[in-house]
Structure formats: structure tokens, C-alpha cells
Coordinates of N, CA and C and ligand atoms in Angstrom, one line a residue:
M1 N 0.8 -1.2 0.0 CA 0.0 0.0 0.0 C 0.9 1.2 0.0
S2 N 0.6 2.2 -0.9 CA 1.4 3.4 -0.8 C 0.4 4.6 -0.7
E3 N 0.8 5.6 0.1 CA 0.0 6.7 0.4 C 0.3 7.9 -0.6
K4 N -0.6 8.8 -0.8 CA -0.3 10.0 -1.5 C 0.3 11.0 -0.6
I5 N 1.4 11.6 -1.1 CA 2.1 12.6 -0.3 C 2.0 14.0 -1.0
S6 N 1.5 15.0 -0.3 CA 1.6 16.3 -0.9 C 2.6 17.2 -0.2
V7 N 3.2 18.1 -1.0 CA 4.3 18.9 -0.4 C 3.7 20.0 0.5
L8 N 4.3 20.0 1.7 CA 3.9 21.1 2.6 C 4.9 22.2 2.7
I9 N 6.2 21.8 2.8 CA 7.3 22.7 2.8 C 8.4 22.2 1.8
S10 N 8.7 23.0 0.8 CA 9.6 22.5 -0.3 C 11.0 22.3 0.2
E11 N 11.8 21.6 -0.5 CA 13.2 21.4 -0.2 C 14.0 22.7 -0.1
Q12 N 13.7 23.6 -1.0 CA 14.4 24.9 -1.0 C 14.0 25.7 0.3
D13 N 12.8 25.7 0.7 CA 12.4 26.4 1.8 C 13.0 25.8 3.1
V14 N 13.0 24.5 3.2 CA 13.7 23.9 4.3 C 15.1 24.2 4.4
D15 N 15.8 24.1 3.3 CA 17.3 24.5 3.2 C 17.5 25.9 3.7
A16 N 16.7 26.8 3.1 CA 16.9 28.2 3.5 C 16.7 28.5 4.9
R17 N 15.7 27.8 5.5 CA 15.4 28.1 6.9 C 16.5 27.4 7.8
I18 N 17.0 26.3 7.4 CA 18.1 25.7 8.2 C 19.3 26.6 8.2
K19 N 19.6 27.2 7.0 CA 20.7 28.1 6.9 C 20.6 29.3 7.9
E20 N 19.3 29.8 7.9 CA 19.1 30.9 8.9 C 19.3 30.5 10.3
I21 N 18.8 29.4 10.7 CA 19.0 28.9 12.1 C 20.5 28.7 12.4
A22 N 21.2 28.1 11.4 CA 22.6 27.9 11.6 C 23.4 29.2 11.8
E23 N 23.0 30.2 11.1 CA 23.6 31.5 11.2 C 23.3 32.1 12.6
L24 N 22.1 32.0 13.0 CA 21.7 32.5 14.3 C 22.5 31.8 15.5
I25 N 22.6 30.5 15.4 CA 23.3 29.7 16.4 C 24.8 30.1 16.4
S26 N 25.4 30.2 15.2 CA 26.8 30.5 15.0 C 27.1 31.9 15.7
H27 N 26.1 32.8 15.5 CA 26.3 34.2 16.1 C 26.1 34.1 17.6
E28 N 25.1 33.5 18.1 CA 24.8 33.5 19.5 C 25.8 32.7 20.3
Y29 N 26.5 31.8 19.7 CA 27.5 31.0 20.5 C 28.9 31.3 20.0
E30 N 29.1 32.4 19.5 CA 30.4 32.8 19.0 C 31.5 32.6 20.0
G31 N 32.6 32.0 19.7 CA 33.7 31.8 20.6 C 33.5 30.5 21.5
K32 N 32.4 29.8 21.3 CA 32.2 28.6 22.1 C 32.2 27.4 21.2
T33 N 32.2 26.2 21.8 CA 31.9 25.0 21.1 C 30.6 24.5 21.5
I34 N 29.8 24.1 20.5 CA 28.5 23.5 20.9 C 28.4 22.0 20.7
T35 N 27.6 21.4 21.5 CA 27.3 20.0 21.3 C 25.9 19.8 20.8
L36 N 25.7 19.4 19.5 CA 24.4 19.1 19.0 C 24.0 17.7 19.4
I37 N 22.8 17.6 20.0 CA 22.4 16.3 20.4 C 21.2 15.9 19.5
C38 N 21.5 14.9 18.7 CA 20.6 14.5 17.7 C 19.7 13.4 18.3
I39 N 18.4 13.6 18.2 CA 17.5 12.6 18.8 C 17.1 11.7 17.6
L40 N 17.6 10.5 17.7 CA 17.3 9.5 16.6 C 15.9 9.0 16.6
K41 N 15.4 8.6 15.4 CA 16.0 8.7 14.2 C 15.6 10.0 13.4
G42 N 14.5 10.5 13.9 CA 13.8 11.6 13.1 C 14.6 12.8 12.8
S43 N 15.6 13.2 13.8 CA 16.2 14.4 13.6 C 17.6 14.3 12.9
V44 N 17.9 13.1 12.3 CA 19.2 12.8 11.8 C 19.5 13.7 10.6
F45 N 18.5 13.9 9.7 CA 18.8 14.7 8.5 C 18.9 16.2 8.9
F46 N 18.0 16.6 9.7 CA 18.0 18.0 10.2 C 19.4 18.3 10.9
T47 N 19.8 17.4 11.8 CA 21.0 17.7 12.5 C 22.2 17.8 11.6
C48 N 22.3 16.9 10.6 CA 23.4 16.9 9.7 C 23.4 18.2 8.9
E49 N 22.3 18.6 8.3 CA 22.2 19.8 7.5 C 22.5 21.0 8.3
L50 N 22.0 21.0 9.6 CA 22.3 22.2 10.5 C 23.8 22.2 10.8
A51 N 24.4 21.1 11.2 CA 25.8 21.1 11.6 C 26.7 21.5 10.5
K52 N 26.3 21.2 9.2 CA 27.1 21.5 8.1 C 27.2 23.1 7.9
R53 N 26.2 23.7 8.3 CA 26.1 25.2 8.1 C 26.5 26.0 9.3
V54 N 26.7 25.4 10.4 CA 27.2 26.1 11.6 C 28.7 26.4 11.4
T55 N 29.1 27.6 11.7 CA 30.5 28.0 11.5 C 31.4 28.0 12.7
I56 N 30.8 27.7 13.9 CA 31.6 27.6 15.1 C 31.9 26.1 15.3
P57 N 32.8 25.7 16.2 CA 33.1 24.3 16.4 C 31.9 23.5 17.0
V58 N 31.7 22.3 16.4 CA 30.5 21.5 16.7 C 30.9 20.1 17.1
R59 N 30.4 19.6 18.2 CA 30.5 18.2 18.6 C 29.1 17.6 18.3
L60 N 29.1 16.4 17.9 CA 27.8 15.7 17.7 C 27.7 14.5 18.6
D61 N 26.5 14.3 19.2 CA 26.2 13.1 19.9 C 24.8 12.7 19.6
F62 N 24.5 11.4 19.9 CA 23.2 10.9 19.5 C 22.6 10.2 20.6
M63 N 21.3 10.3 20.6 CA 20.5 9.6 21.7 C 19.2 9.1 21.1
S64 N 18.8 7.9 21.5 CA 17.5 7.4 21.0 C 16.6 7.1 22.2
V65 N 15.5 7.7 22.2 CA 14.5 7.5 23.3 C 13.2 6.9 22.8
S66 N 12.5 6.2 23.6 CA 11.1 5.9 23.3 C 10.2 6.2 24.4
S67 N 9.0 6.7 24.1 CA 8.1 7.1 25.2 C 7.2 5.9 25.5
Y68 N 7.0 5.7 26.8 CA 6.0 4.7 27.2 C 4.7 5.3 26.8
G69 N 3.8 4.4 26.5 CA 2.4 4.9 26.2 C 1.8 4.0 25.1
S70 N 0.5 4.0 25.0 CA -0.1 3.2 24.1 C -0.6 4.0 22.9
G71 N -0.7 3.3 21.7 CA -1.2 3.9 20.5 C -0.4 5.1 20.1
T72 N -1.1 6.2 19.7 CA -0.4 7.3 19.2 C -0.1 8.4 20.2
E73 N -0.6 8.3 21.4 CA -0.4 9.2 22.5 C 0.9 8.8 23.2
S74 N 1.9 9.7 23.3 CA 3.0 9.4 24.1 C 2.8 9.8 25.5
S75 N 3.2 9.0 26.4 CA 3.0 9.3 27.8 C 4.1 10.3 28.3
G76 N 5.2 10.3 27.5 CA 6.3 11.3 27.9 C 7.3 10.7 28.8
R77 N 7.0 9.6 29.5 CA 8.0 9.0 30.3 C 9.0 8.4 29.4
V78 N 10.2 8.9 29.3 CA 11.1 8.4 28.3 C 12.0 7.3 28.8
R79 N 12.2 6.3 27.9 CA 13.1 5.2 28.1 C 14.3 5.5 27.2
I80 N 15.5 5.4 27.7 CA 16.6 5.7 26.9 C 17.0 4.4 26.2
V81 N 16.9 4.4 24.9 CA 17.2 3.2 24.1 C 18.7 3.2 23.7
K82 N 19.2 4.4 23.4 CA 20.6 4.5 23.2 C 21.0 5.9 23.9
D83 N 21.9 5.8 24.8 CA 22.3 7.0 25.5 C 23.5 7.7 24.8
L84 N 23.8 8.9 25.2 CA 24.9 9.7 24.6 C 26.2 9.0 24.9
D85 N 27.2 9.2 24.0 CA 28.5 8.5 24.2 C 29.3 9.3 25.3
D86 N 29.1 10.6 25.3 CA 29.9 11.5 26.1 C 29.1 12.2 27.2
S87 N 29.8 12.6 28.2 CA 29.2 13.4 29.3 C 28.8 14.8 28.8
V88 N 27.7 15.4 29.2 CA 27.4 16.7 28.8 C 27.7 17.8 29.9
E89 N 28.3 17.3 31.0 CA 28.6 18.2 32.1 C 29.5 19.3 31.7
G90 N 29.0 20.6 32.0 CA 29.8 21.7 31.6 C 29.8 22.2 30.2
K91 N 29.0 21.4 29.4 CA 29.0 21.7 27.9 C 27.8 22.6 27.5
D92 N 27.9 23.3 26.4 CA 26.8 24.0 25.8 C 26.1 23.1 24.9
I93 N 24.9 22.6 25.3 CA 24.3 21.6 24.4 C 23.0 22.2 23.8
I94 N 22.8 21.7 22.6 CA 21.5 22.0 21.9 C 20.9 20.7 21.5
V95 N 19.7 20.5 22.0 CA 18.9 19.3 21.7 C 18.2 19.5 20.3
V96 N 18.5 18.6 19.4 CA 17.9 18.8 18.0 C 16.8 17.8 17.8
E97 N 15.6 18.3 17.6 CA 14.4 17.4 17.4 C 13.8 17.6 16.0
D98 N 13.1 16.6 15.6 CA 12.4 16.7 14.3 C 11.1 17.5 14.5
I99 N 10.3 17.1 15.5 CA 9.0 17.8 15.6 C 8.5 17.7 17.1
I100 N 7.9 18.8 17.5 CA 7.3 18.8 18.8 C 5.8 18.8 18.7
D101 N 5.2 17.8 19.3 CA 3.8 17.5 19.2 C 3.1 17.8 20.5
S102 N 2.9 16.8 21.3 CA 2.3 17.1 22.7 C 3.3 17.8 23.6
G103 N 4.6 17.5 23.3 CA 5.7 18.1 24.1 C 6.1 17.2 25.3
R104 N 5.4 16.1 25.4 CA 5.7 15.2 26.6 C 7.1 14.7 26.5
T105 N 7.5 14.1 25.4 CA 8.8 13.5 25.2 C 9.9 14.5 25.5
L106 N 9.8 15.7 24.9 CA 10.8 16.7 25.1 C 10.9 17.3 26.5
N107 N 9.7 17.5 27.1 CA 9.7 18.0 28.5 C 10.5 17.1 29.4
N108 N 10.2 15.8 29.2 CA 10.9 14.8 30.0 C 12.4 14.7 29.7
L109 N 12.7 14.7 28.4 CA 14.1 14.6 28.0 C 14.9 15.7 28.5
L110 N 14.3 16.9 28.4 CA 15.1 18.1 28.8 C 15.4 18.1 30.3
S111 N 14.4 17.6 31.1 CA 14.8 17.6 32.6 C 15.8 16.5 32.9
L112 N 15.7 15.4 32.1 CA 16.7 14.3 32.2 C 18.1 14.8 31.9
L113 N 18.2 15.6 30.8 CA 19.5 16.1 30.4 C 20.0 17.3 31.3
S114 N 19.1 18.1 31.8 CA 19.5 19.2 32.7 C 20.1 18.7 34.0
A115 N 19.6 17.5 34.4 CA 20.1 16.9 35.6 C 21.6 16.5 35.5
R116 N 22.1 16.4 34.2 CA 23.5 16.0 34.0 C 24.4 17.2 34.0
K117 N 23.8 18.4 34.4 CA 24.6 19.6 34.6 C 25.4 20.1 33.4
P118 N 24.7 20.3 32.3 CA 25.4 21.0 31.2 C 25.6 22.5 31.5
N119 N 26.5 23.2 30.9 CA 26.7 24.6 31.1 C 25.4 25.4 30.7
S120 N 24.9 24.9 29.5 CA 23.6 25.5 29.0 C 22.9 24.5 28.2
I121 N 21.6 24.6 28.1 CA 20.8 23.7 27.3 C 19.8 24.5 26.5
K122 N 19.7 24.2 25.2 CA 18.7 24.9 24.4 C 18.1 23.8 23.5
L123 N 16.9 24.1 23.0 CA 16.2 23.2 22.2 C 15.9 23.8 20.8
C124 N 16.2 23.0 19.8 CA 16.1 23.4 18.4 C 15.2 22.3 17.7
T125 N 14.1 22.7 17.1 CA 13.2 21.8 16.4 C 12.9 22.2 15.0
L126 N 12.9 21.3 14.1 CA 12.6 21.6 12.7 C 11.2 22.1 12.6
L127 N 10.3 21.3 13.2 CA 8.9 21.6 13.1 C 8.2 21.6 14.5
D128 N 7.2 22.4 14.6 CA 6.4 22.5 15.8 C 4.9 22.6 15.4
K129 N 4.2 21.7 16.2 CA 2.7 21.8 16.0 C 2.1 22.4 17.3
P130 N 2.1 23.7 17.5 CA 1.7 24.3 18.7 C 0.3 24.0 19.2
D131 N -0.6 23.7 18.2 CA -2.0 23.4 18.5 C -2.1 22.1 19.3
R132 N -1.1 21.2 19.2 CA -1.2 19.9 19.9 C -0.5 19.9 21.3
R133 N 0.0 21.0 21.7 CA 0.8 21.0 22.9 C 0.0 20.7 24.1
V134 N 0.4 19.7 24.9 CA -0.2 19.4 26.2 C 0.7 19.8 27.4
V135 N 2.0 19.6 27.2 CA 2.9 20.0 28.2 C 3.7 21.2 27.7
P136 N 3.9 22.2 28.5 CA 4.7 23.4 27.9 C 6.2 23.0 27.7
V137 N 6.7 23.5 26.6 CA 8.1 23.3 26.3 C 8.6 24.6 25.8
N138 N 9.8 25.0 26.3 CA 10.4 26.2 25.9 C 11.3 25.9 24.7
V139 N 10.9 26.3 23.5 CA 11.7 26.1 22.3 C 12.5 27.3 21.9
D140 N 13.8 27.1 21.7 CA 14.7 28.2 21.4 C 14.8 28.5 19.9
Y141 N 14.8 27.5 19.1 CA 14.9 27.7 17.7 C 13.9 26.8 17.0
T142 N 13.0 27.4 16.2 CA 12.0 26.6 15.5 C 12.1 26.8 14.0
G143 N 12.2 25.7 13.2 CA 12.2 25.9 11.8 C 10.9 26.4 11.3
F144 N 9.8 25.7 11.5 CA 8.5 26.0 11.0 C 7.4 25.6 12.0
E145 N 6.4 26.5 12.2 CA 5.2 26.1 12.9 C 4.3 25.5 11.8
I146 N 3.7 24.4 12.1 CA 2.8 23.8 11.1 C 1.5 23.4 11.8
P147 N 0.4 23.3 10.9 CA -0.9 22.9 11.4 C -0.9 21.5 11.9
D148 N -2.0 21.1 12.6 CA -2.1 19.7 13.1 C -2.3 18.7 12.0
K149 N -1.3 18.4 11.3 CA -1.4 17.4 10.2 C -0.2 16.4 10.4
F150 N -0.4 15.2 9.9 CA 0.7 14.2 10.1 C 1.6 14.4 8.9
V151 N 2.8 14.7 9.2 CA 3.8 15.0 8.2 C 4.9 14.0 8.1
V152 N 5.6 13.9 7.0 CA 6.7 13.0 6.8 C 7.8 13.7 6.0
G153 N 8.9 13.0 5.9 CA 10.0 13.6 5.1 C 11.0 14.3 6.0
Y154 N 12.2 14.5 5.4 CA 13.3 15.1 6.2 C 13.6 14.5 7.5
G155 N 13.4 13.2 7.5 CA 13.7 12.4 8.8 C 12.4 11.8 9.4
L156 N 11.3 12.5 9.1 CA 10.1 12.1 9.8 C 9.4 10.9 9.0
D157 N 8.9 10.0 9.7 CA 8.4 8.7 9.1 C 6.9 8.5 9.3
Y158 N 6.4 7.7 8.4 CA 5.1 7.1 8.6 C 5.3 5.6 8.5
D159 N 5.2 4.9 9.7 CA 5.5 3.5 9.7 C 6.9 3.2 9.1
Q160 N 7.9 4.0 9.5 CA 9.3 3.9 9.1 C 9.5 4.2 7.7
K161 N 8.5 4.7 6.9 CA 8.7 5.1 5.6 C 8.8 6.6 5.4
Y162 N 9.3 7.0 4.3 CA 9.4 8.4 3.8 C 10.4 9.3 4.6
R163 N 11.3 8.7 5.4 CA 12.2 9.5 6.1 C 13.2 10.2 5.1
N164 N 13.4 9.6 4.0 CA 14.4 10.1 3.0 C 13.8 11.1 2.0
L165 N 12.6 11.5 2.1 CA 12.1 12.6 1.3 C 12.8 13.9 1.6
P166 N 13.2 14.6 0.5 CA 14.0 15.8 0.8 C 13.2 17.0 1.1
Y167 N 11.8 16.8 1.3 CA 10.9 17.9 1.6 C 10.0 17.5 2.7
I168 N 9.2 18.4 3.3 CA 8.2 18.0 4.3 C 6.9 17.8 3.5
G169 N 6.3 16.6 3.7 CA 5.0 16.3 3.0 C 3.9 15.9 4.0
V170 N 2.7 16.0 3.5 CA 1.6 15.5 4.3 C 1.0 14.2 3.7
V171 N 0.8 13.3 4.6 CA 0.3 12.0 4.1 C -1.3 12.1 3.9
E172 N -1.7 11.8 2.7 CA -3.2 11.9 2.5 C -3.7 10.4 2.7
L173 N -4.3 10.2 3.8 CA -4.8 8.9 4.1 C -6.1 8.6 3.5
Ligands
LIG201 P1 5.4 14.3 21.7 O1 5.8 15.7 21.5 O2 6.0 13.7 22.9 O3 4.0 14.1 21.5 O4 6.1 13.4 20.5 C1 6.8 13.9 19.5 C2 7.3 12.7 18.6 O5 6.1 12.2 18.0 C3 8.2 13.2 17.5 O6 9.6 13.2 17.9 C4 7.9 12.2 16.4 O7 8.6 11.1 16.5 C5 6.4 11.9 16.6 N1 5.5 12.7 15.7 C6 4.7 13.7 16.1 N2 4.0 14.2 15.1 C7 4.5 13.6 14.0 C8 4.2 13.8 12.6 O8 3.4 14.6 12.1 N3 4.9 12.9 11.7 C9 5.8 12.0 12.2 N4 6.1 11.8 13.5 C10 5.5 12.6 14.4
LIG202 MG1 11.1 11.8 17.3

């Protein structure tokens, strides 16, 4: 079975916005080294494209979490599937996410990482669905705010498919 996908945000628009965020981060963290924390698997494409355009020194680390919960609603209690390789203590870290929906996962993840005493912690997300927010999350860098639609591409999947689309699309079910 294959679904019809319509373009919501084009490849050019995504690229242009990532470049802007990278410039902002490079400016705000001038003279520092940042650690980008890629939340697998969804933010892998975004993290790479962002890292390529940041002009200050960048470290990369990867984490994979799954939220407990049934069906499509995440409970937000995060289980670490793959932890970071390095300690974040004393470091300037930026958590890079693909999308913030209810906010439950991120809210939990941010408190978990804050407890490890980084020097600073910020959150960068490619997409945000503010209408869906259940738990407040303070987002520092947002690519695009989007309506409450299920999107794929640029790392985001539908049943593990479509992560490799170079644009953000909406699944027409
Ligand atoms: P929440 O903010 O805890 O509800 O969960 C956010 C996670 O749900 C994201 O990291 C995605 O993995 C997934 N998710 C939410 N909305 C979408 C979507 O539109 N497409 C694909 N995955 C989504
Ligand atoms: Mg995710």
C-alpha cells in the first residue's frame, strides 16, 4: 500500500530556513563549542544539515529514546534506548528534534539532560505543532510552525517510511 504525499514545505524552503537557524546559532554561540544532540532517528537529516552550516566548532552526539504509552499518544515517560556517548557536564548543548507535538517527550528529555549539569541547554526543532501542545516546552529555535497534520520527510516517518524525502510532506490517508 502506498499513500499519496503532498508537499507542505519545499526542499528549497527547508534548506533556506536551516541556513538561517545555523547563522543564528553561530552568532549566538560565537567563541564557544556547541554539542548538538541528535534525537534518533527523526532528527538525523536536520542535525546533519544544520551542523554543516554552523561555522563555530561543533560536537555531535546521538540519543535514542522511546516514550512509554499506548497507541499514538506518548506518555512522555522516556526510556533511553541509546544513551549519549559522552558526558554533557559543563558543555553548551543544543537538543535537536524533528517535531514537537504534545511536548511530553521533550519535556521529560530536557529535565533528564538538565540533571546532568550542562553549562547551558537549548532546544532546536525543525517543526512545531503548537496546537497539539499538552505540556509546555520552551523552544529556542523553530524551523516552521505547522498545522495539526501528520507530516513525513526530512527524517520524519510514517511506519518507518518516507524519512528520505528531501521535503516535508503531508500524508493523504
Ligand atoms: P510528543 O511531542 O511527545 O507528543 O512526540 C513527538 C514525537 O512524535 C516526534 O519526535 C515524532 O517522533 C512523533 N511525531 C509527532 N508528530 C508527527 C508527525 O506529524 N509525523 C511524524 N512523526 C510525528
Ligand atoms: Mg522523534
